[in-house]
Structures are given as C-alpha cells and as structure tokens.
Short mmCIF file of N, CA and C and ligand atoms in Angstrom, two decimals:
data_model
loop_
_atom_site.label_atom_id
_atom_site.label_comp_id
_atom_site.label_asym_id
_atom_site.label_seq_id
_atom_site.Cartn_x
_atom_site.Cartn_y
_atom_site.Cartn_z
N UNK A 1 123.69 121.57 -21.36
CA UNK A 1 125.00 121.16 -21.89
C UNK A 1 126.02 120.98 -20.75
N UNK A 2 125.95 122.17 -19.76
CA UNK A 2 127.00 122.24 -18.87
C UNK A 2 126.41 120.73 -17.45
N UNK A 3 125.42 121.18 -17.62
CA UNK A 3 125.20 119.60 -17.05
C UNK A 3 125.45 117.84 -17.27
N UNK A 4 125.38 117.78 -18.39
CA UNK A 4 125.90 116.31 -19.40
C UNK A 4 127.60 116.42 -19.00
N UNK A 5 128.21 117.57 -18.69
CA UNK A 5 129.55 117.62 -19.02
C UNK A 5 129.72 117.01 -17.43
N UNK A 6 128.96 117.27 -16.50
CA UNK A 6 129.14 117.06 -14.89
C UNK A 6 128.48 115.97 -14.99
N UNK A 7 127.57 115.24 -15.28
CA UNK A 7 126.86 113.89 -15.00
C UNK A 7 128.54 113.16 -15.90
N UNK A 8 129.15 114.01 -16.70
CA UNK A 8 130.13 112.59 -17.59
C UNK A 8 131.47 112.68 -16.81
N UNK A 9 131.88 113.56 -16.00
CA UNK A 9 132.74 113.41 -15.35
C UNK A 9 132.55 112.58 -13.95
N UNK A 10 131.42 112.90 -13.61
CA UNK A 10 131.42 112.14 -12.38
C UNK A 10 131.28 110.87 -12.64
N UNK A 11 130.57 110.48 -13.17
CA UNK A 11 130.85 108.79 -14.25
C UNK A 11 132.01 108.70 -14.54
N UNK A 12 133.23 109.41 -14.81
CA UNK A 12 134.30 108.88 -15.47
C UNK A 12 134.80 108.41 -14.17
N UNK A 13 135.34 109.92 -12.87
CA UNK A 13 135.62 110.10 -11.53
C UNK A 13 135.28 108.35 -10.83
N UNK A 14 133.58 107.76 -10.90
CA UNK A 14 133.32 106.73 -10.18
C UNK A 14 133.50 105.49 -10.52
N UNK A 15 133.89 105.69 -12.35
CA UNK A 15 134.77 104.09 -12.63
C UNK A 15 135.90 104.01 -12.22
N UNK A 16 137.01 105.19 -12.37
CA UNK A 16 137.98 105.87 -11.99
C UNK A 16 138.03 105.59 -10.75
N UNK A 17 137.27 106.16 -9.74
CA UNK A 17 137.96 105.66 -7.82
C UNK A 17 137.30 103.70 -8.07
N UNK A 18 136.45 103.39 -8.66
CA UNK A 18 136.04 102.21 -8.48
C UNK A 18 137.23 101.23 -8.66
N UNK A 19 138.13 101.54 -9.85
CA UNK A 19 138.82 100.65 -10.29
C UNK A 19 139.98 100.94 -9.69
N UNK A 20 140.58 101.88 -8.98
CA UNK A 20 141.41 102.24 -8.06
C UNK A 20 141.28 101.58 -6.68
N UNK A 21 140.25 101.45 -6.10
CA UNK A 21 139.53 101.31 -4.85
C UNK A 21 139.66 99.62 -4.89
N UNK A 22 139.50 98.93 -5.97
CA UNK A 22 139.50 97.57 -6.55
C UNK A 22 140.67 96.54 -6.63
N UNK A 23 141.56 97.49 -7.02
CA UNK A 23 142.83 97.03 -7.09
C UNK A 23 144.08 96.32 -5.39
N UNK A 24 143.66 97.39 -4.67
CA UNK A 24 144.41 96.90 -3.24
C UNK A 24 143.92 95.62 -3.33
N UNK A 25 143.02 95.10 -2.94
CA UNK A 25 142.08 94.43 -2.60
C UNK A 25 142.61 92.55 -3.08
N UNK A 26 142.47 93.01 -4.81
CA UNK A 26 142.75 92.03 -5.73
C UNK A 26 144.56 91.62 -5.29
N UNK A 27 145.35 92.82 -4.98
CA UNK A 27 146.83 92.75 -4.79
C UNK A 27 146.61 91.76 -3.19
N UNK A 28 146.14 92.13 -2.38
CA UNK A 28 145.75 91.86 -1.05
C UNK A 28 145.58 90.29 -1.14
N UNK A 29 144.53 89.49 -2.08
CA UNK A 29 144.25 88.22 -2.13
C UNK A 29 145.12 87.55 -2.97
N UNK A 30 146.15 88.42 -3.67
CA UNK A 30 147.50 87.65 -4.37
C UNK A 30 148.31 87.52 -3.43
N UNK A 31 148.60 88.16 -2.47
CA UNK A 31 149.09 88.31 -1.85
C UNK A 31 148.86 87.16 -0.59
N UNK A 32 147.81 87.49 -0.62
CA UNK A 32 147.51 86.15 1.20
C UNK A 32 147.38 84.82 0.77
N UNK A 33 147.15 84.52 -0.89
CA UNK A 33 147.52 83.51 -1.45
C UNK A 33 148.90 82.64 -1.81
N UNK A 34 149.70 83.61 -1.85
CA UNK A 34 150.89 83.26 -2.14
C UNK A 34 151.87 82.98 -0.63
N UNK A 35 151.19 83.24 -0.08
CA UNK A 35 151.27 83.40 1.60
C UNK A 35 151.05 82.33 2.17
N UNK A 36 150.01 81.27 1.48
CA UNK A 36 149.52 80.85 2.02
C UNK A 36 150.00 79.32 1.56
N UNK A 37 150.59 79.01 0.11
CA UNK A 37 151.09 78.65 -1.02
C UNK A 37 152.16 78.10 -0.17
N UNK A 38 153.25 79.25 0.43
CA UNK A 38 154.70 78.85 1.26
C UNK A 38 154.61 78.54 2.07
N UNK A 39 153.43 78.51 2.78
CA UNK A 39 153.21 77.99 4.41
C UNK A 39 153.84 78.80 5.29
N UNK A 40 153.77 80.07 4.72
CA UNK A 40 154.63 80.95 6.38
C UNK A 40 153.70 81.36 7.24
N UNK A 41 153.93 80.97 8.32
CA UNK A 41 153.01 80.96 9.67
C UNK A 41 153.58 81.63 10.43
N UNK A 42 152.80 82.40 11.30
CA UNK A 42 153.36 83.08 12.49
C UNK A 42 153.33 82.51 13.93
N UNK A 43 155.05 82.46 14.41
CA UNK A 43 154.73 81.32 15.28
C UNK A 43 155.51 82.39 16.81
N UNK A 44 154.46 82.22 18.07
CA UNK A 44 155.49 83.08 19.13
C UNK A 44 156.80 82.18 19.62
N UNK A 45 157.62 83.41 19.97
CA UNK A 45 158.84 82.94 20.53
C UNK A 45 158.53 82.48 21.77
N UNK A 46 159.04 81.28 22.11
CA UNK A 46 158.93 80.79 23.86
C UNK A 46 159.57 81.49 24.86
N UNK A 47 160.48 82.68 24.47
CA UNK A 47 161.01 83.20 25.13
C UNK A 47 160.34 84.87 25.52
N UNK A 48 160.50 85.39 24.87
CA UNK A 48 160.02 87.00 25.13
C UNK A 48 158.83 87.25 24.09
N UNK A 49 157.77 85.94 23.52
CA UNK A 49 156.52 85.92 23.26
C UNK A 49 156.24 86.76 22.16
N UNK A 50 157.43 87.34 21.36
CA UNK A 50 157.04 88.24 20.31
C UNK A 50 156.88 87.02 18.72
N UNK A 51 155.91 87.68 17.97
CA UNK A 51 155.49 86.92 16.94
C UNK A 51 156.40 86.81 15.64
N UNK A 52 157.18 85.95 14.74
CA UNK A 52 157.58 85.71 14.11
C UNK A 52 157.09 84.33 13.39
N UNK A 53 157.68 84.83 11.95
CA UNK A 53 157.33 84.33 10.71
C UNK A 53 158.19 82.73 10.72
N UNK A 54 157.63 81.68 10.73
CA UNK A 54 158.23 80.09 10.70
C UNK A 54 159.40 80.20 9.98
N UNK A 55 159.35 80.93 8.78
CA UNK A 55 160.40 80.84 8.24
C UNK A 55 161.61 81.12 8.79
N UNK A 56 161.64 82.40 9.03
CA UNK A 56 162.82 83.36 10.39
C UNK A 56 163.07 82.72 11.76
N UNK A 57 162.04 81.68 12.53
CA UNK A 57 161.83 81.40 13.85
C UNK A 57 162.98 80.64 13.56
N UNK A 58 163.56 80.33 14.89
CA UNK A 58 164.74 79.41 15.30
C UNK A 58 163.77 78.19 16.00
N UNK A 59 163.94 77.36 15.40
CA UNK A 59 163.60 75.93 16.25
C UNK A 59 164.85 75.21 16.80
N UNK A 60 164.28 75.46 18.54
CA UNK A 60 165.30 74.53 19.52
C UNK A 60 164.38 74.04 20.29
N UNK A 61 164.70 72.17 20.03
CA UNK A 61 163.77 71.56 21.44
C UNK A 61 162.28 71.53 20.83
N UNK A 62 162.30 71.65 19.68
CA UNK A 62 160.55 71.62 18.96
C UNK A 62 159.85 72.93 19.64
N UNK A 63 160.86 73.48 19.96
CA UNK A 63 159.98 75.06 20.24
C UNK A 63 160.81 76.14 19.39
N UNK A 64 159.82 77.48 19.24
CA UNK A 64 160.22 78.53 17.80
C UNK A 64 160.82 79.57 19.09
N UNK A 65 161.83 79.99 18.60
CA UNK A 65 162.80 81.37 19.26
C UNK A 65 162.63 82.05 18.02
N UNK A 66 162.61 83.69 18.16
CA UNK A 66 162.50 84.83 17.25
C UNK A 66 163.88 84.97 17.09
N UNK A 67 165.00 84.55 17.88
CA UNK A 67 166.40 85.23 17.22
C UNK A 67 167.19 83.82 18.30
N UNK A 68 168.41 84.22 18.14
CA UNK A 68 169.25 83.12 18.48
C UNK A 68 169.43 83.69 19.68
N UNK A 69 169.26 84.91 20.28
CA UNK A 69 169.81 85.14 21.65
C UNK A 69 168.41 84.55 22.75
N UNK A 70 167.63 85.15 21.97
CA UNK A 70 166.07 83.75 22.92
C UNK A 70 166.57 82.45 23.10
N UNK A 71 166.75 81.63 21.88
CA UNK A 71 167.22 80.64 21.94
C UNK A 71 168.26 79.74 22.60
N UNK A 72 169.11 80.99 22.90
CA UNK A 72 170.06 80.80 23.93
C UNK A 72 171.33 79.64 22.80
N UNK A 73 171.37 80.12 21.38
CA UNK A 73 172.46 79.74 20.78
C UNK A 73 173.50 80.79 20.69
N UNK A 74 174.94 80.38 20.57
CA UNK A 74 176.24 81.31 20.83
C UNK A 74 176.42 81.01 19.23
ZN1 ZN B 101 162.35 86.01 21.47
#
C-alpha cells in the first residue's frame, strides 16, 4: 500500500517538474520570436565597441553609437 502511495507521488512530482521544466523554454521561443518579428538586432558601437540593441543605437554617418556621447552629438 505504502508503496503505490510513493510510485503515485513520484509520478505526480515528474509530470509536475516536467511541466515546470517545459514552460521556460516555450516562454524562451515566444520570446526570441517576437524578437525576431521587430527586427531588434544587436549592433556594436563604433566607438567604445559595447553591444546595443538597433533600436537604442544612435546612427551617425551609417554607423551605430550606443549613446550620444560616442556619437559625439551635443
Ligand atoms: Zn559607445
């Protein structure tokens, strides 16, 4: 008896972490989809080479600056 009760929990426990374990995953590919949907790209700054998002980048001169002081706008 006391055994059926441990074979049914651990069955409950491994749908239980399964469908837990499942979920990042599914959020993860909504996610890199919708990502992917807006076209935000990661583009380096020509200046101090740190990586930013197209959207945020400053374009001067057909090149991407991470902030306006790279860019050298006042
Ligand atoms: Zn920069």
């Amino acid at each position: 008896m006391l055994f059926k009760i441990i074979i049914l929990i651990a069955l409950i426990a491994g749908v239980y972490y399964f469908f837990i374990k499942s979920k990042p995953i599914e959020y993860k590919t909504k996610k890199e989809k919708s990502k992917k949907d807006s076209e935000d790209i990661m583009v380096e700054c020509e200046k101090c080479k740190t990586y930013v998002s197209s959207k945020e980048a400053i374009i001067k001169n057909g090149k991407y600056y991470c902030s306006k002081e790279c860019a050298g706008v006042n």
